[in-house]
Coordinates of C-alpha atoms in Angstrom, one line a residue:
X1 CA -28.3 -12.6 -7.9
X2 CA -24.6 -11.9 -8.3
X3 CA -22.8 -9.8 -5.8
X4 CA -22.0 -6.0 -6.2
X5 CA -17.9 -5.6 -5.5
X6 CA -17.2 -1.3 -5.3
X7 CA -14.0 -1.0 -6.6
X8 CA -12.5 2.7 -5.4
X9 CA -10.2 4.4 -7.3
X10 CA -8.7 7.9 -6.0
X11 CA -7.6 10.2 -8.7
X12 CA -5.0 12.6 -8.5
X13 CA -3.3 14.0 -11.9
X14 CA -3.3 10.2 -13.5
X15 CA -4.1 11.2 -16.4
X16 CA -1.2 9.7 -18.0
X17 CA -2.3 6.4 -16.6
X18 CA -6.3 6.5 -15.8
X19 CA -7.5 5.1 -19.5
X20 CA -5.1 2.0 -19.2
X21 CA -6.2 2.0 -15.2
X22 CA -10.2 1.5 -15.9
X23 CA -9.9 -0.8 -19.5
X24 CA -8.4 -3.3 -17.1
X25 CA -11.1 -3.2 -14.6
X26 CA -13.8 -3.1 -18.0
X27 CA -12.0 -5.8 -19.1
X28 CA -12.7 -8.5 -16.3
X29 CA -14.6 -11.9 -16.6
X30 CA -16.7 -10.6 -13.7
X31 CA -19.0 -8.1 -15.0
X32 CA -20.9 -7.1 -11.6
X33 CA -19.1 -4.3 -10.0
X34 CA -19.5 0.0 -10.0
X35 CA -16.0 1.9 -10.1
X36 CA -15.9 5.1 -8.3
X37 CA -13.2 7.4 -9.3
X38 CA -12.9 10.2 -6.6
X39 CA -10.6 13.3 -8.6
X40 CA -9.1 14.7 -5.8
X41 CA -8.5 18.1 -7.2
X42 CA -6.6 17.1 -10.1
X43 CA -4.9 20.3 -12.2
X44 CA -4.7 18.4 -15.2
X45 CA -7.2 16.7 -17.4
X46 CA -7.8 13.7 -15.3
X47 CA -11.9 15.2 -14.7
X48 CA -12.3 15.3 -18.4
X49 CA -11.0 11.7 -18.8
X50 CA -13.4 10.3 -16.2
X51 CA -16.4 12.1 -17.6
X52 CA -15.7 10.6 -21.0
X53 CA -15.5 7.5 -20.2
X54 CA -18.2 7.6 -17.0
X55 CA -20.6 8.2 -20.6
X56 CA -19.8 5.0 -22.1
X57 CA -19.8 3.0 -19.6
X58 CA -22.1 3.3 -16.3
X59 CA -20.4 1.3 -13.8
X60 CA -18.1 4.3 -13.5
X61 CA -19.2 6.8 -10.8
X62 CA -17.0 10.0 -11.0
X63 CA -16.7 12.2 -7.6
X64 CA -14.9 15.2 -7.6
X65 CA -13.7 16.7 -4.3
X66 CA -11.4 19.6 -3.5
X67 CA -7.6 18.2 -3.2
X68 CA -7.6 16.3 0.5
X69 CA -5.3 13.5 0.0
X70 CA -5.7 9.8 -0.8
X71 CA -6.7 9.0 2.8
X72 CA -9.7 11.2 2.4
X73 CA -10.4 10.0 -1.0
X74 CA -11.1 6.4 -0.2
X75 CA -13.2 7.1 2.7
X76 CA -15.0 8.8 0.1
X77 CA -14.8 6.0 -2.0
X78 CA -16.1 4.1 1.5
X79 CA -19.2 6.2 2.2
X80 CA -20.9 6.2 -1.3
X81 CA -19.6 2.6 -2.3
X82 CA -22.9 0.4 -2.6
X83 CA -21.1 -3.1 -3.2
X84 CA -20.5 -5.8 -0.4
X85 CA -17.4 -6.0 -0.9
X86 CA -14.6 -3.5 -1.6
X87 CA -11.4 -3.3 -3.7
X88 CA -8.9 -0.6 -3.4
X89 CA -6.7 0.8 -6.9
X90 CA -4.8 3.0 -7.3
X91 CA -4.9 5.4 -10.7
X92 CA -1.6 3.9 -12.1
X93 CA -1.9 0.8 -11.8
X94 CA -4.2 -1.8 -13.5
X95 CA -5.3 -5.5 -12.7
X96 CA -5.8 -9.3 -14.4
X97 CA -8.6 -9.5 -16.2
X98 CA -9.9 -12.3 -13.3
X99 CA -9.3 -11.1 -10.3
X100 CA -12.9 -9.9 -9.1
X101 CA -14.1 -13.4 -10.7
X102 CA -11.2 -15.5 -8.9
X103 CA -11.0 -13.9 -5.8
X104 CA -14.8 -13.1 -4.9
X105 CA -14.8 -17.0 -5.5
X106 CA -12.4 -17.6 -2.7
X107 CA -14.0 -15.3 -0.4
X108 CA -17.4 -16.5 -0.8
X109 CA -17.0 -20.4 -1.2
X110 CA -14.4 -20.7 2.2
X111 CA -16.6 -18.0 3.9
X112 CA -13.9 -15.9 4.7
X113 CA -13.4 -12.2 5.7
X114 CA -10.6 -11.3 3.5
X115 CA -8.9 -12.3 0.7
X116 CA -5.2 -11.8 0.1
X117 CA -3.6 -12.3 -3.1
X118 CA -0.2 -11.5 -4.8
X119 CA 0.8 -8.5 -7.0
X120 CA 3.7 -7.5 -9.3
X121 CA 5.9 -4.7 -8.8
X122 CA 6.3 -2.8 -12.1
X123 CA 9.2 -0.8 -12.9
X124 CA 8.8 1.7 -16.0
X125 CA 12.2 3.0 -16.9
X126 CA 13.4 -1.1 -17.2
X127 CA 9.6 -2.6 -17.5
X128 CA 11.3 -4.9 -15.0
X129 CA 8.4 -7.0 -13.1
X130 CA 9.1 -8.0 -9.0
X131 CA 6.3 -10.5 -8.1
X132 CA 5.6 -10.6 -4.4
X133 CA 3.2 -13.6 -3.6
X134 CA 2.4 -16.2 -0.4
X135 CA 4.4 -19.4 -0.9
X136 CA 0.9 -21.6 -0.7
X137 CA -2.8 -21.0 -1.0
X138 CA -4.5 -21.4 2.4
X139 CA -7.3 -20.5 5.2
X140 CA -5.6 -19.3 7.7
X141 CA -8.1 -18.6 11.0
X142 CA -7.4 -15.3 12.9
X143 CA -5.9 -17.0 15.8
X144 CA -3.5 -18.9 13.1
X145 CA -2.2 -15.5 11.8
X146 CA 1.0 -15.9 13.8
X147 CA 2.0 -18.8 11.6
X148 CA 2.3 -16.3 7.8
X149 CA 2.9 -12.7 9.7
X150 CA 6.5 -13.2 9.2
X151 CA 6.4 -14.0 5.4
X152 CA 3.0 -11.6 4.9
X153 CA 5.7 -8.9 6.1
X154 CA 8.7 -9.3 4.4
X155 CA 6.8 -10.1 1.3
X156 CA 5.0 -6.5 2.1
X157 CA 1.7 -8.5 1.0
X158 CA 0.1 -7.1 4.7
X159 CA 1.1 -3.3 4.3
X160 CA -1.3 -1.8 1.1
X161 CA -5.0 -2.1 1.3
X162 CA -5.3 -2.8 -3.1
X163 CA -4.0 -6.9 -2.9
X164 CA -6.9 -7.6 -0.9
X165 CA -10.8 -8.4 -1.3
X166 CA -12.5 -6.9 2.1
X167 CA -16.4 -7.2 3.3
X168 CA -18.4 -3.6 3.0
X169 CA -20.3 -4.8 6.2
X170 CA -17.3 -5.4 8.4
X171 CA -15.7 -2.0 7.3
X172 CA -18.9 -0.4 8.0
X173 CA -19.9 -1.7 11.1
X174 CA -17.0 -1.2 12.6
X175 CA -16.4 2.2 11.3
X176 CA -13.3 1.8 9.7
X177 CA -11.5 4.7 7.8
X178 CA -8.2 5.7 6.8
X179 CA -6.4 8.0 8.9
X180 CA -6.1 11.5 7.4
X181 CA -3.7 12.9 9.2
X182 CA -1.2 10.4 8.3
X183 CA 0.6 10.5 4.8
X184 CA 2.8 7.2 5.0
X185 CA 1.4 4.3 6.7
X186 CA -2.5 5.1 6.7
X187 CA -2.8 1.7 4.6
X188 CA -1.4 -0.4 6.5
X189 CA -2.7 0.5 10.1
X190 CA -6.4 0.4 8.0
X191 CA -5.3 -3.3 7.2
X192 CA -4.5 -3.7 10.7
X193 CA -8.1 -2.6 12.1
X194 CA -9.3 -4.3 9.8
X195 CA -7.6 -7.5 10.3
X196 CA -7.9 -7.3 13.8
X197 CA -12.1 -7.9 13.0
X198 CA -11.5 -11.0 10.7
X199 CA -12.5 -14.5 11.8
X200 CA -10.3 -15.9 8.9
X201 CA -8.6 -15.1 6.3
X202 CA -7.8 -16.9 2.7
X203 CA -4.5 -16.5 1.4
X204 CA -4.5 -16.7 -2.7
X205 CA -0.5 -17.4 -4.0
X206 CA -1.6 -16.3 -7.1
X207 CA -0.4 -12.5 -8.7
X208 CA -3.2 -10.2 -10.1
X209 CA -2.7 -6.2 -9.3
X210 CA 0.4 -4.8 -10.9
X211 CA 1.5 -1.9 -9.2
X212 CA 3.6 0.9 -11.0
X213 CA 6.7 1.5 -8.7
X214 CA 8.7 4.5 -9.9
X215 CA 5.8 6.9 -11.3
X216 CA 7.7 9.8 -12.1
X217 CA 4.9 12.4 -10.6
X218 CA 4.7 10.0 -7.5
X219 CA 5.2 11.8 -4.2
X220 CA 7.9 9.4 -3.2
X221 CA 10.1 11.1 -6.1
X222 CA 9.6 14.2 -3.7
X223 CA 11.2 15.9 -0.4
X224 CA 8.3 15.4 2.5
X225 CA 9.3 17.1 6.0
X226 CA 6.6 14.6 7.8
X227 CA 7.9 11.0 5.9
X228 CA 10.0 9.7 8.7
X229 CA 8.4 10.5 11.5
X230 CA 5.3 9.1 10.0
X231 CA 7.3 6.0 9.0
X232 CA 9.1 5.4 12.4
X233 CA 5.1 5.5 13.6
X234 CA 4.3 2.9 12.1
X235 CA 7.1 1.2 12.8
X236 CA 6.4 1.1 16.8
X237 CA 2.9 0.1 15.3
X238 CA 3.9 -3.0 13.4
X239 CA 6.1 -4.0 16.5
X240 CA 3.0 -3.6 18.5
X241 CA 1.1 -5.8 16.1
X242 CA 3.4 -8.2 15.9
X243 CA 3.8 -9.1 19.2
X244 CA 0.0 -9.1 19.8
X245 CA 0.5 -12.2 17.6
X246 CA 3.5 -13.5 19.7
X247 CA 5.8 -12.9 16.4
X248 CA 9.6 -12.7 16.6
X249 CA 10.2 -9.5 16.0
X250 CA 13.6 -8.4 15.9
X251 CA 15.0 -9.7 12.6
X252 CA 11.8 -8.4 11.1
X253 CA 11.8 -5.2 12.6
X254 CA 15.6 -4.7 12.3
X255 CA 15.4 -5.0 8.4
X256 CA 12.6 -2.4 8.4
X257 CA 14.4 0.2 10.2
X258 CA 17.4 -0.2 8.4
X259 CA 15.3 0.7 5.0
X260 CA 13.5 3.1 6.8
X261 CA 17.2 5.1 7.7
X262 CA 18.1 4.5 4.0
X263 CA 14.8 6.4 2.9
X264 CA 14.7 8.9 5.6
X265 CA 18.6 9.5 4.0
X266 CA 17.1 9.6 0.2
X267 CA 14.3 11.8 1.0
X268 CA 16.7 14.0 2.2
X269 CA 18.9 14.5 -0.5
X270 CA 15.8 15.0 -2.6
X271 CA 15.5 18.6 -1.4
X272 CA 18.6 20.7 -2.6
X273 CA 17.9 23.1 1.0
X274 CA 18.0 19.9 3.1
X275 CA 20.6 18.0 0.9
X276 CA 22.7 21.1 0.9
X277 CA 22.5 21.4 5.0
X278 CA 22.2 17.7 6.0
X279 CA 24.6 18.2 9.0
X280 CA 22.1 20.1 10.8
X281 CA 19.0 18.3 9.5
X282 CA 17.4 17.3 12.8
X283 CA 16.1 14.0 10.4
X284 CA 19.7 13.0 9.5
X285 CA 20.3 13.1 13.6
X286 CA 17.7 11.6 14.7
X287 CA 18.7 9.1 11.6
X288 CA 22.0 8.8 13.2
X289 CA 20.8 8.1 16.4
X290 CA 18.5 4.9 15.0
X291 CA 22.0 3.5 13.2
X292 CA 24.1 3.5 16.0
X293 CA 22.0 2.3 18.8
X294 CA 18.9 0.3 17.1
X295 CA 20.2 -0.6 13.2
X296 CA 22.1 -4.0 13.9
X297 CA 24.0 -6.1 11.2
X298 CA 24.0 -9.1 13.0
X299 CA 22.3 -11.6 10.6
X300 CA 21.6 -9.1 8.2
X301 CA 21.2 -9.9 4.8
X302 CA 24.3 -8.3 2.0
X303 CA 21.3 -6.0 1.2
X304 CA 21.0 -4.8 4.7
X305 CA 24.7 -4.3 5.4
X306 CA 24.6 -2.5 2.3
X307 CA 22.3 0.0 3.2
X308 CA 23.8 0.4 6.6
X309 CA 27.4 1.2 4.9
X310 CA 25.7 3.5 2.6
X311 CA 24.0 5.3 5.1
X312 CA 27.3 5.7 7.2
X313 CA 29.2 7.1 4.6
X314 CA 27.3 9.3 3.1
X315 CA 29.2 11.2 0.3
X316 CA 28.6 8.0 -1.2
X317 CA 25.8 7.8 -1.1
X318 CA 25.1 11.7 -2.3
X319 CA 27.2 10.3 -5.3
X320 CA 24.7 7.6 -6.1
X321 CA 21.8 9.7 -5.9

C-alpha cells in the first residue's frame, strides 16, 4: 500500500496564484497524497476557488478559519493532516511535477527522518530564476550536521519549512508546532525542533519547489512595527544553534546581521510616518547601534560592504528605494 504524504497549503488572498499553485501538485507522478488548503480569512475569492476545484478533485480538503496568520494555519494543516509524511506550500508558489515521487523515494529507501532538497527563487517583474541547492547528494547523520550547517545556511536551504519532506509521527509525537506569536522566523525555529529529533538526514542537490519572491500583495512589500525584533530573535537563535553543533559562527552570523540592518532600514522607509521620522525611529537606533559595534567588514563579501555603505548613508539609500 502506497504511502499517504498531507501536503498543507495556507491560503490567504492567493487567488491570483492558487489555480497555478494546486495544478502543479495535481500534476505529479505520485498520485497518493490529500492537499489541505486552510483559507485563512481571505477577503477575496480565494474560498470560491478552493470549493471549485475541492469538487473536481477529492484529494483537496478546504478549511476555512477566521484570519490568524500562517503560523496558525499550518498547525491546522498539522492537526487534521492524515498522511505520514508532511509537505509544506505556500499559495504562490508551485512545485515539479516529481517531487513527492522523488523525494518520498529518498526518504524511505535510506530510512531517513528528513529530506532536504533544492528550490528556485522566482522573480516576477524579470521572471529571473535564483536556484539555491546543496553542492552533493548525501546522508548526513545528526551528529554529522556540523559538516553542511555552514553551506545549508548561506544557501538558506535550513530556514523555510516547504524544501523539505518531514515524518507526521515525529511532528506529532513530539508536539511540534509553529510559534504563533512570532511573524518572522516561526519556520525556521520549527525546522530547528524538528531537526533537533532527527537521527539522519538526506540531502537531495536536486531543485523542485519554486518559490515566488517579490509577490506584490506579500507582507514583506509592507511596513511591520514587530519585523526586526522578531528577526534579531532569531538571530541569537541561529547563533545558539550553531554553536550547539560547534559551527564557526562569526562569518555566518556577521553576513546575517548585516542583511538584517539593511531590511530593518527598507522596512522602514516603507512607511511614509516612519520614513518621514527615521531620526527618532527607535528601529533605526537600535539599527545604528548593531552597525557600529556588531556589523564588521572584515572579510566581507563586495555585497556585504555594500549594504553596510548603504545603510550608513542613508539619503542614498532613501534614493534607491
Amino acid at each position: 500500500m502506497e504511502k499517504m504524504i498531507s501536503i498543507i497549503v495556507p491560503v490567504y488572498n492567493a487567488s491570483d496564484y492558487i489555480i497555478d499553485c494546486l495544478n502543479s501538485v495535481f500534476l505529479q507522478t505520485y498520485s497518493t497524497f490529500e492537499v489541505l488548503a486552510i483559507n485563512d480569512g481571505s477577503t477575496d475569492n480565494s474560498l470560491e476557488i478552493l470549493n471549485k476545484i475541492a469538487i473536481q478533485d477529492s484529494r483537496l480538503r478546504v478549511i476555512d478559519q477566521e484570519n490568524k496568520g500562517v503560523s496558525s494555519t499550518r498547525n491546522t494543516g498539522l492537526k487534521y493532516a492524515k498522511g505520514e509524511y508532511i509537505l509544506f506550500l505556500d499559495s504562490d508558489d508551485t512545485i515539479d511535477a516529481s517531487l513527492l515521487q522523488d523525494n518520498l523515494n529518498l526518504l524511505i529507501k535510506s530510512q531517513v527522518d528528513l529530506v532536504i532538497f533544492g528550490f528556485n527563487r522566482v522573480f516576477l517583474k524579470n521572471t529571473k530564476i535564483s536556484t539555491k541547492t546543496i553542492n552533493s547528494s548525501q546522508v548526513i547523520q545528526s551528529k554529522q550536521l556540523n559538516t553542511v550547517l555552514e553551506e545549508l545556511v548561506r544557501k538558506e536551504l535550513i530556514f523555510p519549512p516547504f524544501n523539505k519532506l518531514f515524518k507526521k509521527e515525529i511532528i506529532d509525537y513530539h508536539n511540534l508546532q509553529f510559534d504563533c506569536h512570532m511573524r518572522y522566523g516561526e519556520d525556521f525555529v520549527f525546522v530547528t525542533q524538528y531537526l533537533d529529533k532527527c537521527s539522519n538526514i538526506y540531502l537531495n542537490s536536486k531543485a523542485y519547489y519554486n518559490y515566488l519572491f517579490d509577490r506584490p500583495t506579500s507582507a514583506m512589500n509592507r511596513y511591520d512595527e514587530n519585523k526586526l525584533n522578531d528577526q534579531l530573535y532569531v538571530h541569537d537563535y541561529l547563533e545558539h544553534f550553531l554553536k550547539k553543533y560547534e559551527v564557526d559562527t562569526d562569518s555566518i552570523l556577521n553576513e546575517r546581521l548585516i542583511n538584517i540592518c539593511y531590511d530593518g532600514i527598507l522596512n522602514i522607509l516603507k512607511d511614509e510616518t516612519q520614513k518621514k521620522n527615521i531620526g527618532i525611529s527607535s528601529d533605526y537606533k537600535q539599527i545604528l547601534v548593531l552597525l557600529k559595534t556588531k556589523c564588521t567588514t572584515k572579510d566581507s563579501t563586495l555585497k556585504m560592504k555594500l549594504k553596510i555603505f548603504l545603510c550608513q548613508h542613508l539619503k542614498i539609500l532613501m534614493l534607491l528605494n
